[in-house]
Short mmCIF file of C-alpha atoms and ligand atoms in Angstrom, two decimals:
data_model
loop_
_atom_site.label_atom_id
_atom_site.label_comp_id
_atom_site.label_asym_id
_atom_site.label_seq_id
_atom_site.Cartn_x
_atom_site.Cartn_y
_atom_site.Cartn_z
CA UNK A 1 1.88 10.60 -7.67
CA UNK A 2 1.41 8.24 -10.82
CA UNK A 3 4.24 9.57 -12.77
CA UNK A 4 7.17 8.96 -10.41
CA UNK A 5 10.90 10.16 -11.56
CA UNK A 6 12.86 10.59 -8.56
CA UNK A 7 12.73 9.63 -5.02
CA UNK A 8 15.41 10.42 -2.44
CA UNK A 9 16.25 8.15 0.70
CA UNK A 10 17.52 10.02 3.36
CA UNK A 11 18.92 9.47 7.08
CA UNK A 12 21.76 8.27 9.42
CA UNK A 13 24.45 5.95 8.58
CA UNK A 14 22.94 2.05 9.47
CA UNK A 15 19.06 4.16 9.70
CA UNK A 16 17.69 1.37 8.07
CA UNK A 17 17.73 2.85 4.71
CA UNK A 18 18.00 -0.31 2.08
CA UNK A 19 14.60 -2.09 3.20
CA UNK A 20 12.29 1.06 2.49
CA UNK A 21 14.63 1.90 -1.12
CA UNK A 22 13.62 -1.82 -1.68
CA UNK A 23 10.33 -1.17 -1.49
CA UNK A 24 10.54 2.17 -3.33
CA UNK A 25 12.10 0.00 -6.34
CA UNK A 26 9.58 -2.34 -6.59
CA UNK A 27 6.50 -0.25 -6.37
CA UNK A 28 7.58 1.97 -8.55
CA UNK A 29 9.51 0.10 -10.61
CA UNK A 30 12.63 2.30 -9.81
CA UNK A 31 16.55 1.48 -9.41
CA UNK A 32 18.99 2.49 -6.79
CA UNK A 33 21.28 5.05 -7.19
CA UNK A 34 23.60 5.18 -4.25
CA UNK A 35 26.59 7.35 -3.71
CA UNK A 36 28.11 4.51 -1.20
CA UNK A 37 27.88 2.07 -3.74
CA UNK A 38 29.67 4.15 -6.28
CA UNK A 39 32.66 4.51 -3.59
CA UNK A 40 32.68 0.95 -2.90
CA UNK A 41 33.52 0.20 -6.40
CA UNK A 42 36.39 2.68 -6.56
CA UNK A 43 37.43 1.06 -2.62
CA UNK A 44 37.52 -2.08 -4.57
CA UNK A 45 39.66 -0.44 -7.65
CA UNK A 46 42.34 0.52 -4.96
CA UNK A 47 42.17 -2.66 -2.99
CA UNK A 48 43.03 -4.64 -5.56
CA UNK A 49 46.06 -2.68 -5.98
CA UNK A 50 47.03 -3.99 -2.57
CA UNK A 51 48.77 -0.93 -1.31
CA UNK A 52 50.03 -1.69 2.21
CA UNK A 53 51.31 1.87 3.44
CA UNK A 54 49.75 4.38 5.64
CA UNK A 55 47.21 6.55 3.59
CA UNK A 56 47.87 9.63 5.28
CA UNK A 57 51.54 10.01 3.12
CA UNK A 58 49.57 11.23 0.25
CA UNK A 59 47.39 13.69 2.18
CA UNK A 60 48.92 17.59 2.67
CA UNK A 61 47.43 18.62 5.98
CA UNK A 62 48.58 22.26 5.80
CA UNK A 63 46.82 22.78 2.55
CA UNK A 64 44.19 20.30 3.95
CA UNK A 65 43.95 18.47 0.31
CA UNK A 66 45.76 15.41 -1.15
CA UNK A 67 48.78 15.83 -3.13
CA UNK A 68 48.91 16.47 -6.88
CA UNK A 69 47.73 13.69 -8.48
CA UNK A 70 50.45 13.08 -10.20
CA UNK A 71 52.84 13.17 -6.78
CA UNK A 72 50.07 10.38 -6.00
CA UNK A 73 51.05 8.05 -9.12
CA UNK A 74 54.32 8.01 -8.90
CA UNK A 75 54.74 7.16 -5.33
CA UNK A 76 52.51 4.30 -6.04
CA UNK A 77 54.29 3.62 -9.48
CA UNK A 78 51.24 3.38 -11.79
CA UNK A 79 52.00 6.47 -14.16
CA UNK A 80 51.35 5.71 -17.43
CA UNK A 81 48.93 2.61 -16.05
CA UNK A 82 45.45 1.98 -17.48
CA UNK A 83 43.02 3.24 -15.35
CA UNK A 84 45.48 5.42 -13.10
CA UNK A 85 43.25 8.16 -12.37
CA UNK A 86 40.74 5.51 -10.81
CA UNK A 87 43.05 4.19 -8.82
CA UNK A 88 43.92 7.29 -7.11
CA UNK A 89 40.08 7.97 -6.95
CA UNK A 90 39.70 4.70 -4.81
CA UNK A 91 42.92 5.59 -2.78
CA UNK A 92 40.75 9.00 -2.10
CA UNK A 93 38.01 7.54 -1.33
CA UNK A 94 39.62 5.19 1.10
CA UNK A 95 40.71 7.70 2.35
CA UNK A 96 37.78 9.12 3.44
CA UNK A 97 35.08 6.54 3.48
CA UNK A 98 37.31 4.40 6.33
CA UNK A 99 37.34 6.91 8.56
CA UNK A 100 33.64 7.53 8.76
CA UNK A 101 34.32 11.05 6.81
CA UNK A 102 31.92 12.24 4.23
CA UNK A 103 34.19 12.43 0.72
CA UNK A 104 34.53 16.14 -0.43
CA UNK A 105 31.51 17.55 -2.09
CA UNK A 106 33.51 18.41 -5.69
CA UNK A 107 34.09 14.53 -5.88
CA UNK A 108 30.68 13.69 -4.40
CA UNK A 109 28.59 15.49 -6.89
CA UNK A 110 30.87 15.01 -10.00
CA UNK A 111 30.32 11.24 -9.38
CA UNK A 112 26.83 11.10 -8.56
CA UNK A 113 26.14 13.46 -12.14
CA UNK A 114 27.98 11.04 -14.31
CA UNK A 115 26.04 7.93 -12.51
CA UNK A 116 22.66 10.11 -12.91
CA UNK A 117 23.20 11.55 -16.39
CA UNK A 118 23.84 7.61 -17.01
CA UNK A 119 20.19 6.95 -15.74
CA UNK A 120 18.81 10.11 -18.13
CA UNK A 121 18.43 11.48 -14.50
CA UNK A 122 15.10 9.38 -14.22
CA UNK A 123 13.98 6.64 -12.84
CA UNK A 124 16.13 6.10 -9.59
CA UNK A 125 15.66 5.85 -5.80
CA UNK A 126 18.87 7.58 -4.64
CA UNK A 127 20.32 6.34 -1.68
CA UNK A 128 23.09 8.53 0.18
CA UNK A 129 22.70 11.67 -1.63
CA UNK A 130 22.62 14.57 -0.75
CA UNK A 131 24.67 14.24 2.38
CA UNK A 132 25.39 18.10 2.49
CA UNK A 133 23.56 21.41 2.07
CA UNK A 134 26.14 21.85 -0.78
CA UNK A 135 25.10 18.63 -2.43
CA UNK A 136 21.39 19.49 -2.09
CA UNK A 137 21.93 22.55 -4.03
CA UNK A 138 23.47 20.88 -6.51
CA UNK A 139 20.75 17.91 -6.70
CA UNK A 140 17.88 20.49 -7.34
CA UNK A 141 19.58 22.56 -9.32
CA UNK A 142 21.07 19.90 -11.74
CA UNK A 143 17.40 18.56 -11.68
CA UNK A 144 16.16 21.79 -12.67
CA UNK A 145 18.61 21.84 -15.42
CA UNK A 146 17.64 18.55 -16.80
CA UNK A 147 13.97 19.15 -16.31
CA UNK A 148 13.08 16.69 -14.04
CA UNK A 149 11.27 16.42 -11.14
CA UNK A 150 11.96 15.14 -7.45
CA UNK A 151 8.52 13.83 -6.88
CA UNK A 152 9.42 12.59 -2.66
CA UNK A 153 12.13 12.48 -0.04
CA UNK A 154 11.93 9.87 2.94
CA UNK A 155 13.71 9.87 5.69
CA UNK A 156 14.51 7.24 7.70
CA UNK A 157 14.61 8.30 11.39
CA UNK A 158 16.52 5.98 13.78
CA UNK A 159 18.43 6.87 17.13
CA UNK A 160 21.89 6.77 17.64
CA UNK A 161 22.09 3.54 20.14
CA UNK A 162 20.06 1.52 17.80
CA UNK A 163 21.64 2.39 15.16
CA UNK A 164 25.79 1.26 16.70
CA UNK A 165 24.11 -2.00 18.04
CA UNK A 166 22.68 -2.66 14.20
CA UNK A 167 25.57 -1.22 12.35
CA UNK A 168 28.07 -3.47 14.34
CA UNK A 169 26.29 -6.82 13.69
CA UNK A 170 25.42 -6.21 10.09
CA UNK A 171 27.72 -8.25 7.72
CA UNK A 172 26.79 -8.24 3.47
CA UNK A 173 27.31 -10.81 1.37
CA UNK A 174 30.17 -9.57 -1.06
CA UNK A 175 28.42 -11.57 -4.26
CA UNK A 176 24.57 -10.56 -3.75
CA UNK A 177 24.57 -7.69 -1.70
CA UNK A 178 22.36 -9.36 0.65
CA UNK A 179 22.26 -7.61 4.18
CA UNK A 180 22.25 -9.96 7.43
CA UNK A 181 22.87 -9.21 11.19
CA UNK A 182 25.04 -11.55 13.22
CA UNK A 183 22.15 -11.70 15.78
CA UNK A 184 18.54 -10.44 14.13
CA UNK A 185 19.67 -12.20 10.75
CA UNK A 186 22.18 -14.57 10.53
CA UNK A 187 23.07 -15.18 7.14
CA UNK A 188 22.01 -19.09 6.87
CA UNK A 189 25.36 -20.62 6.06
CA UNK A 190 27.13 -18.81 9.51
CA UNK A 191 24.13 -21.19 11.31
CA UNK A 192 26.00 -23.86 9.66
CA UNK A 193 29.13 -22.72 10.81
CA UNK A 194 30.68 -22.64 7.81
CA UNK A 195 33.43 -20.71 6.72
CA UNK A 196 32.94 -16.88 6.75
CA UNK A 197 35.26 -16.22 3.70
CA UNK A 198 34.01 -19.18 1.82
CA UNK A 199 30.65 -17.70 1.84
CA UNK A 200 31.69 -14.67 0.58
CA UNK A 201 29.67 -12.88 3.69
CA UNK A 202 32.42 -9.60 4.91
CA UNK A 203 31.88 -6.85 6.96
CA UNK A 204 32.12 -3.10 5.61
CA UNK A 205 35.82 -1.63 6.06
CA UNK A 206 33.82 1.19 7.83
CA UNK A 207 31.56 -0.68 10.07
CA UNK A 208 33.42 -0.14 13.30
CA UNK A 209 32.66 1.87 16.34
CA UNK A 210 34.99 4.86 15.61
CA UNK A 211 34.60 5.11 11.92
CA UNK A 212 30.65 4.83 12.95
CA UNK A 213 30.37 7.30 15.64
CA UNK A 214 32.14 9.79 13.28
CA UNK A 215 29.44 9.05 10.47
CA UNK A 216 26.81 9.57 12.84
CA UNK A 217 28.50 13.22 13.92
CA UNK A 218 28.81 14.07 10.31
CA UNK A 219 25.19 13.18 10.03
CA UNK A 220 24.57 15.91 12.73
CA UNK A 221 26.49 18.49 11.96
CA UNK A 222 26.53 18.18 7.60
CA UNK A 223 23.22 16.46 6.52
CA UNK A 224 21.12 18.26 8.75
CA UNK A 225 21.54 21.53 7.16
CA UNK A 226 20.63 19.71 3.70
CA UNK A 227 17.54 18.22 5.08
CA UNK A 228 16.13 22.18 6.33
CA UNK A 229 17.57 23.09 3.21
CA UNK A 230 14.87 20.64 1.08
CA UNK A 231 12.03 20.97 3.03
CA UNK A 232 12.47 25.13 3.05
CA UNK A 233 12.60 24.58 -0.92
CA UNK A 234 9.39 22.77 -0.56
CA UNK A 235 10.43 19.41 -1.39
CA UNK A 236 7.92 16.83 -0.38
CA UNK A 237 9.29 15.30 2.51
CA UNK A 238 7.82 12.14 4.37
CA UNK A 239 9.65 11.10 7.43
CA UNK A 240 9.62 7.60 8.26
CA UNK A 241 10.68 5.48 11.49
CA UNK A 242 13.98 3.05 10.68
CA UNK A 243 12.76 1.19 13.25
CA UNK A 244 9.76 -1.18 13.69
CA UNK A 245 8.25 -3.03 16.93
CA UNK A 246 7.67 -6.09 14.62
CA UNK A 247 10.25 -5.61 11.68
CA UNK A 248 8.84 -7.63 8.58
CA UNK A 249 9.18 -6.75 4.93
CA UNK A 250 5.42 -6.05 5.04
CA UNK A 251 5.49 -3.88 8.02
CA UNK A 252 8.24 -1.71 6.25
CA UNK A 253 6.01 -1.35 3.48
CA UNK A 254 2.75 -0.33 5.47
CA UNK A 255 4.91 2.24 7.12
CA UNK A 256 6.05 3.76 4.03
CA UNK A 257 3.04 3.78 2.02
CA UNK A 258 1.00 5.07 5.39
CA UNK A 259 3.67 7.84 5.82
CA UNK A 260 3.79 8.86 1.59
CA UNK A 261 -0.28 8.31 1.68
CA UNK A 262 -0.39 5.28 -0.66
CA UNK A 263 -2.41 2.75 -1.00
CA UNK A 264 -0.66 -0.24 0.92
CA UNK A 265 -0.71 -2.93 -2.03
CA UNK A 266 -2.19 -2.19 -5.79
CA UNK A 267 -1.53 0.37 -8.29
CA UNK A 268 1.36 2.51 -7.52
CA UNK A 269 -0.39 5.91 -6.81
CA UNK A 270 0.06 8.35 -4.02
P1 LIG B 301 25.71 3.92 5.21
O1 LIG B 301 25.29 2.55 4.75
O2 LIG B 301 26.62 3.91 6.38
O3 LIG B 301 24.57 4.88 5.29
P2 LIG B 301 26.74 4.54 2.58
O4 LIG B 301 26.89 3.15 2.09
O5 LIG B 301 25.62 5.35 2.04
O6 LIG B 301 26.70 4.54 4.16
O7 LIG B 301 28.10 5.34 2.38
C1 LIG B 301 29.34 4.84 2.85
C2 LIG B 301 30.36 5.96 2.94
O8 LIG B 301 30.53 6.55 1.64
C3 LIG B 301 29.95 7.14 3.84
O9 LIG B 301 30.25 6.92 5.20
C4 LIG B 301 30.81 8.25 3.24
O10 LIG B 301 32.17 8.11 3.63
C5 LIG B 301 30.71 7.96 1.76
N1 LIG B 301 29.56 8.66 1.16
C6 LIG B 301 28.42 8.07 0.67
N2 LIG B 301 27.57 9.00 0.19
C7 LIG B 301 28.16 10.21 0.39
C8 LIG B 301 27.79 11.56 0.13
N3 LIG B 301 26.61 11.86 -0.44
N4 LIG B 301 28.65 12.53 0.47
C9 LIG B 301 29.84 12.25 1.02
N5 LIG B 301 30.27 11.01 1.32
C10 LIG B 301 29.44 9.99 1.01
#
């Protein structure tokens, strides 16, 4: 595989994902595309709007859908406002993304085309995506479409128990991105005891036990069906372990390229 387009990065919430996309980036001179990083920006859009009321208010449980957008604008008095309809988007995808629920596929894949078609739908490692069987359909298909190709998927296999105990510890830093765990990888300046804020190092909004344990059942019961659904389409599909006896940026690598049949350093070729 020379000529790589697309790769896809598949698995479990906190599977161990970003390391081996890393890698994936660098060898073949790729960028991320990820669907949770699209929702963090629109979490951010709503949290600087600093609403302080109970979500829920703007959701209609018997017709199991928000209210009209509109409905949602005025009660939060931004009608008229520049960039209303992202506002609400981020108040959606609060919504969702806090309580460890997959966002609705319509505003899934409508995002991830825009952030694709913004890419020429080449060149990325997407990360998060597709979550659902409905959302795999759409990748291939849209790919189709655009005539281009989905030259690998990995996935990145981890078990549940791991996977809490990692999630739980792992704090980012909100200026870099940079991923630490309280006690694998302490972020350098928390040795130092200094202050948590200062450093800009936060922990996800969804990286508690509930919110988790709900990802990892949506993992089961929605992303399943959308990983039989690649591999009976004949995607090539490489499964990887998330977790390492001796974790090292190397040893992620070796596993990938032995997994993907590449050569482990030199010309990217598979
Ligand atoms: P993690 O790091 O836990 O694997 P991500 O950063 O990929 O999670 O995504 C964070 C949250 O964003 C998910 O728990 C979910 O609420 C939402 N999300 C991300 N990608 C998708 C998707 N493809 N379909 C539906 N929801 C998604």
């Amino acid at each position: 595989m020379d000529d790589v387009q697309n790769v896809v990065v598949m698995g479990k919430s906190g599977a161990g994902k970003q390391p081996r996309v890393d890698f994936l980036i660098r060898r073949f001179n790729l960028k991320q595309l990820s669907t949770g990083d699209i929702f963090r920006h629109y979490l951010g859009l709503f949290k600087e709007f600093a609403y302080a009321g109970d979500l829920a208010a703007f959701y209609d449980s018997a017709a199991n859908d928000f209210i009209p957008d509109a409905a949602i604008m005025e009660q939060l008095g931004i009608i008229g406002r520049p960039g209303a309809d992202d506002i609400v988007l981020g108040l959606k995808a609060t919504y969702y993304v806090n309580q460890g629920l997959f966002v609705p596929d319509r505003i899934t894949n409508a995002l991830f085309e825009s952030a694709f078609r913004a890419m020429d739908f080449r060149g990325a490692v997407i990360d998060g995506f597709p979550r659902t069987r409905e959302q795999a359909e759409f990748l291939l298909n849209l790919m189709q479409r655009e005539g281009v190709k989905l030259d690998a998927v990995l996935l990145v296999e981890n078990e549940d128990e791991l996977i809490i105990n990692r999630t739980l510890g792992r704090r980012i830093c909100k200026s870099c991105g940079e991923l630490f765990h309280m006690e694998f990888r302490p972020p350098p300046h928390e040795r130092q005891n200094e202050c948590l804020k200062k450093c800009d190092i936060v922990q996800r909004s969804d990286d508690n036990l509930e919110s988790l344990k709900k990802r990892l059942s949506e993992f089961r019961t929605k992303t399943r069906p959308a990983i039989d659904y690649l591999r009976e389409q004949g995607t090539p599909f490489f499964p990887v372990p998330g977790n390492l006896p001796n974790y090292s940026k190397e040893a992620v690598e070796a596993s990938v390229c032995e997994v993907m049949g590449l050569a482990p350093s030199g010309a990217a070729s598979i």
